[in-house]
mmCIF file of C-alpha atoms in Angstrom:
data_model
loop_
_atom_site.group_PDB
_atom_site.id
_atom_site.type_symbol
_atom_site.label_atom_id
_atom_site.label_comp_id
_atom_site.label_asym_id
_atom_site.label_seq_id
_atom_site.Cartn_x
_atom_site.Cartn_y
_atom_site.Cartn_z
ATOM 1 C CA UNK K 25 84.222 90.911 130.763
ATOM 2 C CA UNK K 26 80.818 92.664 131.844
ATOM 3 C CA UNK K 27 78.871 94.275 128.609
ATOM 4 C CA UNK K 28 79.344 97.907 129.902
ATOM 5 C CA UNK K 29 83.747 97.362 130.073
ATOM 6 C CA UNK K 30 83.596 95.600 126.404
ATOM 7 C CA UNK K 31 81.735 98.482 125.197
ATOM 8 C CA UNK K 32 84.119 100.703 127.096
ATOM 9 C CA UNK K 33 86.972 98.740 124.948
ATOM 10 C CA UNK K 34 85.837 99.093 121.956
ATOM 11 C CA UNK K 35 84.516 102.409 122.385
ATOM 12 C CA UNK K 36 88.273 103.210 123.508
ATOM 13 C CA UNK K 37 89.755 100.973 120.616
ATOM 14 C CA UNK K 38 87.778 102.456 117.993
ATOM 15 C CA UNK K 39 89.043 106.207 118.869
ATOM 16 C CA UNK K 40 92.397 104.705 118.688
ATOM 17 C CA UNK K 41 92.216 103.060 115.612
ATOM 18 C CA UNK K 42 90.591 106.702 113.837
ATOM 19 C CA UNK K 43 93.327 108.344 114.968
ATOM 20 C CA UNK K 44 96.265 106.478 114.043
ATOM 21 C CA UNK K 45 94.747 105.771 110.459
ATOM 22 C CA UNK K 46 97.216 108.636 108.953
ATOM 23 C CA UNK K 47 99.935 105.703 110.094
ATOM 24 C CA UNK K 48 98.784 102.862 108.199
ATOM 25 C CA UNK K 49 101.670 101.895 105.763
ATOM 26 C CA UNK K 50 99.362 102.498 102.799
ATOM 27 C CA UNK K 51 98.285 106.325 103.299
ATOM 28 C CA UNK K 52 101.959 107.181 105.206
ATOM 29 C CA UNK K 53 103.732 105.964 102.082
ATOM 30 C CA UNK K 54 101.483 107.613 99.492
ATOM 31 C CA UNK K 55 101.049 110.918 101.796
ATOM 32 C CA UNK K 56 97.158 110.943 101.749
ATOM 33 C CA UNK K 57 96.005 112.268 104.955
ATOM 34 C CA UNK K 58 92.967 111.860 107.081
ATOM 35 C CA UNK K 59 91.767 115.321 107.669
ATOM 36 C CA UNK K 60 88.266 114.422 109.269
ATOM 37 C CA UNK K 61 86.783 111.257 110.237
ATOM 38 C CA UNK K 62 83.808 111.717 111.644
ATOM 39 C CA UNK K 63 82.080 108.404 110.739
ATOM 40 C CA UNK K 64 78.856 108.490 113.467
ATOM 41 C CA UNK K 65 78.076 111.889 111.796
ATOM 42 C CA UNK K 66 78.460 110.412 108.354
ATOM 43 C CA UNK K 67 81.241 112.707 107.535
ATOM 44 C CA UNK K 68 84.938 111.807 105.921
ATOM 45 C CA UNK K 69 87.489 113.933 104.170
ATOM 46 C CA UNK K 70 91.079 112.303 103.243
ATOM 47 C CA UNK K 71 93.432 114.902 100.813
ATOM 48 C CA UNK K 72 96.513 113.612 99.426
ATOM 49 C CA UNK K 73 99.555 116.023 98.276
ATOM 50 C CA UNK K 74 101.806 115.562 95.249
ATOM 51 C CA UNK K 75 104.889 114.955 96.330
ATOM 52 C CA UNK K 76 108.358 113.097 94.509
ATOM 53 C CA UNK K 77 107.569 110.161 96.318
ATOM 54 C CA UNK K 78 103.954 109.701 95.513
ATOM 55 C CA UNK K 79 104.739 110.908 91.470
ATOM 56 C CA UNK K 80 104.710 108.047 88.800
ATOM 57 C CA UNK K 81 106.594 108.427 85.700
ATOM 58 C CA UNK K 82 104.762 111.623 84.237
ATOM 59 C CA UNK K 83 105.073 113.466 87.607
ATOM 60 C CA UNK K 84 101.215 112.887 88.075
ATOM 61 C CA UNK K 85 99.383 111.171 90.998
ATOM 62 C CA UNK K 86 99.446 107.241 90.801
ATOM 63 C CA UNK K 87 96.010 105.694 89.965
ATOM 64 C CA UNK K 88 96.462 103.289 92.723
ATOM 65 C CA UNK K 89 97.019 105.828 95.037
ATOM 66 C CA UNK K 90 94.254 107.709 94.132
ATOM 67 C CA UNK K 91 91.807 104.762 94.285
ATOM 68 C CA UNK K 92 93.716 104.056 97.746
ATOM 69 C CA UNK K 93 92.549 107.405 99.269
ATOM 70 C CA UNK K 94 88.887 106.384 98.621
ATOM 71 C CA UNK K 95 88.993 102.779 99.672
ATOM 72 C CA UNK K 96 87.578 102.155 103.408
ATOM 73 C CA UNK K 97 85.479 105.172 103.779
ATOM 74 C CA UNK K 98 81.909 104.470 102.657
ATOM 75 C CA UNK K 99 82.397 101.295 104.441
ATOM 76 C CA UNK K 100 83.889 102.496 107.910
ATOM 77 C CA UNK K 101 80.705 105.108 107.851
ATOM 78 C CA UNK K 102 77.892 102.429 107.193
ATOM 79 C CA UNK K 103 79.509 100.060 109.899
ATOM 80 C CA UNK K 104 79.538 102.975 112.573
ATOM 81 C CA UNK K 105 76.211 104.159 111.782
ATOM 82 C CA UNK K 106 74.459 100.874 111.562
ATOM 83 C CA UNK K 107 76.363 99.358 114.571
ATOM 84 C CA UNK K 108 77.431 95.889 114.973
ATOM 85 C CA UNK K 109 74.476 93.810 114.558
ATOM 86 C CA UNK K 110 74.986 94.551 110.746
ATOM 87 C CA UNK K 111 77.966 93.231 108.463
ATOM 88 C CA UNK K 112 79.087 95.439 105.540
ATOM 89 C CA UNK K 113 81.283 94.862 103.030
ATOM 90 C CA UNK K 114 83.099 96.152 99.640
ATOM 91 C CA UNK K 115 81.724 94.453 96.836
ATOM 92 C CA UNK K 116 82.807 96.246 93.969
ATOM 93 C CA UNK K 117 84.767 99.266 92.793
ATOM 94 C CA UNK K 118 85.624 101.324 90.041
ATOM 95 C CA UNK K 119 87.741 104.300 89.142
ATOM 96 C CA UNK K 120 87.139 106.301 86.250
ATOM 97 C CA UNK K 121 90.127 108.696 85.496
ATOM 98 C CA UNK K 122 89.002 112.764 84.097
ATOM 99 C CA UNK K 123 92.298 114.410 84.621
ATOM 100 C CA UNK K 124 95.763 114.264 85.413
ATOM 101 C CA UNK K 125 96.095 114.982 89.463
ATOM 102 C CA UNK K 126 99.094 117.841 89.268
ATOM 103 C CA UNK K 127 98.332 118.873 92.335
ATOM 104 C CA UNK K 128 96.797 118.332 96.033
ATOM 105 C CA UNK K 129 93.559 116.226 95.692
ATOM 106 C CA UNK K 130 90.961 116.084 97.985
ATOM 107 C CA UNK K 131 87.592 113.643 98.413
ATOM 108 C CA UNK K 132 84.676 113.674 100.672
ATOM 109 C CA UNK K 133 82.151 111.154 101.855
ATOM 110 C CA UNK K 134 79.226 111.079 102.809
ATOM 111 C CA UNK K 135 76.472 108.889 103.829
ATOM 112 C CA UNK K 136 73.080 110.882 105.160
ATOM 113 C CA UNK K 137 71.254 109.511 108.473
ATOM 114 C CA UNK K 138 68.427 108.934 105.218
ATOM 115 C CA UNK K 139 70.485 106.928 103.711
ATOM 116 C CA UNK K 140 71.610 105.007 106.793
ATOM 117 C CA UNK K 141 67.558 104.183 107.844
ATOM 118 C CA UNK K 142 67.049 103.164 104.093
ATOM 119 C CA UNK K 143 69.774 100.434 103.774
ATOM 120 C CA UNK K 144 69.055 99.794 107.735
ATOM 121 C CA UNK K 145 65.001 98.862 106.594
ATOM 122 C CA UNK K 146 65.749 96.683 103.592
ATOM 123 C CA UNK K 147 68.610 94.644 104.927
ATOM 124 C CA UNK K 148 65.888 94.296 107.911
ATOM 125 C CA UNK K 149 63.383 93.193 105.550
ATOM 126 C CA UNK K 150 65.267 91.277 102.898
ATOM 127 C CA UNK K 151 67.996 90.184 104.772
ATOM 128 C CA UNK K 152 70.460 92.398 102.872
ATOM 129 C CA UNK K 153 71.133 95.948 100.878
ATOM 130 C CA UNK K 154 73.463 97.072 98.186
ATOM 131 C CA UNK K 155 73.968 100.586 97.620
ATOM 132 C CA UNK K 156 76.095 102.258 95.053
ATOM 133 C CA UNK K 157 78.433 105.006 96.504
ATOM 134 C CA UNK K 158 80.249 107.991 94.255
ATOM 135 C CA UNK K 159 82.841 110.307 95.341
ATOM 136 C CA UNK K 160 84.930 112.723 92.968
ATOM 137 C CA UNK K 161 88.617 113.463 93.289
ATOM 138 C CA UNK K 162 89.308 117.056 93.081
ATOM 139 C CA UNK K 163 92.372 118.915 92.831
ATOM 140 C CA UNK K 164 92.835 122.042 94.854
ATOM 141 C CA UNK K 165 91.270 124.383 91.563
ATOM 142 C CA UNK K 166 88.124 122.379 91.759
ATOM 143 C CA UNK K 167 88.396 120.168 88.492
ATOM 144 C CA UNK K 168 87.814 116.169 89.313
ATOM 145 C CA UNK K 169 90.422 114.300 88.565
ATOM 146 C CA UNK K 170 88.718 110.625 89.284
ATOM 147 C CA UNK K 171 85.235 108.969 90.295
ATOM 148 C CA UNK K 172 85.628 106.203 92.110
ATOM 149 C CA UNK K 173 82.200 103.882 92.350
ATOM 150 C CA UNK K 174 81.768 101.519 95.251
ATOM 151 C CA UNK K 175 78.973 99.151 95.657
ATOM 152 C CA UNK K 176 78.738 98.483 99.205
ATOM 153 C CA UNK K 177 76.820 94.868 100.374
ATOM 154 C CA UNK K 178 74.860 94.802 103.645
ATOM 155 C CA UNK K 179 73.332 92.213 105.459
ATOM 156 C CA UNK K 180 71.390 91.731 109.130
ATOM 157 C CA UNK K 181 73.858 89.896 111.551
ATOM 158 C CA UNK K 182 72.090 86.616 112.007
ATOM 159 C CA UNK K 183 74.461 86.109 115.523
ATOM 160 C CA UNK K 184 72.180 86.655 118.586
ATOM 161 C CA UNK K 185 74.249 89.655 119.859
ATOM 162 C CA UNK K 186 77.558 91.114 118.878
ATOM 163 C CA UNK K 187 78.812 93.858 121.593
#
């Protein structure tokens, strides 16, 4: 395949992916919900709302489910905005609980074109970058119900050329 047609296929691949994210078993089963992806801008937004399904034994949000609706996104951002010569990666996480969710929750990333040329400049010149991400859960009055902390790794492709 020439360079231009695999960039058309992933190009094509990628939009495909973005939009049937809402399907993947995970957020379908828990009813969190992609409400903007917009990771070349830097930009996410998932909500997620209380429902019987998604209720543990308290009639709150699950933890798991509201660490789920946070997982992917700093990643998915800093691999769109660095492109493919760079390989990121989850390397830790952390959630710290504030409140019981009773409600809708919402969280958004995001990751500043500053940002991007930072990490993009030191996993240039030291071969890789950690940064430490933090997004709050809020619930649809505005109080956070959970931080969730992800340290995200980054290091320079050292492939000739990925497409």
């Amino acid at each position: 395949m020439s360079g231009k047609l695999t960039r058309l296929w992933y190009a094509l691949k990628k939009r495909l992916i973005f939009r049937l994210i809402n399907f993947w078993p995970p957020y379908l089963g828990s009813g969190i919900r992609v409400t903007r992806l917009d990771p070349e801008g830097g930009v996410a937004e998932v909500r997620m709302k209380l429902r019987w399904w998604n209720r543990n034994y308290v009639g709150t949000h699950y933890g798991g489910s509201l660490y789920s609706m946070c997982d992917p996104f700093f990643m998915l951002i800093l691999i769109e905005k660095l492109g493919r010569r760079f390989i990121v990666w989850d390397k830790r996480a952390s959630i710290r609980f504030r409140r019981p969710g009773r409600s809708t929750v919402f969280a958004r990333f995001e990751v500043t074109s500053e940002e991007v040329e930072a990490i993009r400049a030191e996993a240039i010149r030291d071969g890789k970058a950690e940064r430490t991400f933090v997004v709050q859960v809020i619930d649809d009055e505005g109080q956070t119900v959970a931080e969730v902390e992800k340290l995200i790794h980054v290091k320079k492709d050292r492939k000739k050329k990925r497409v």
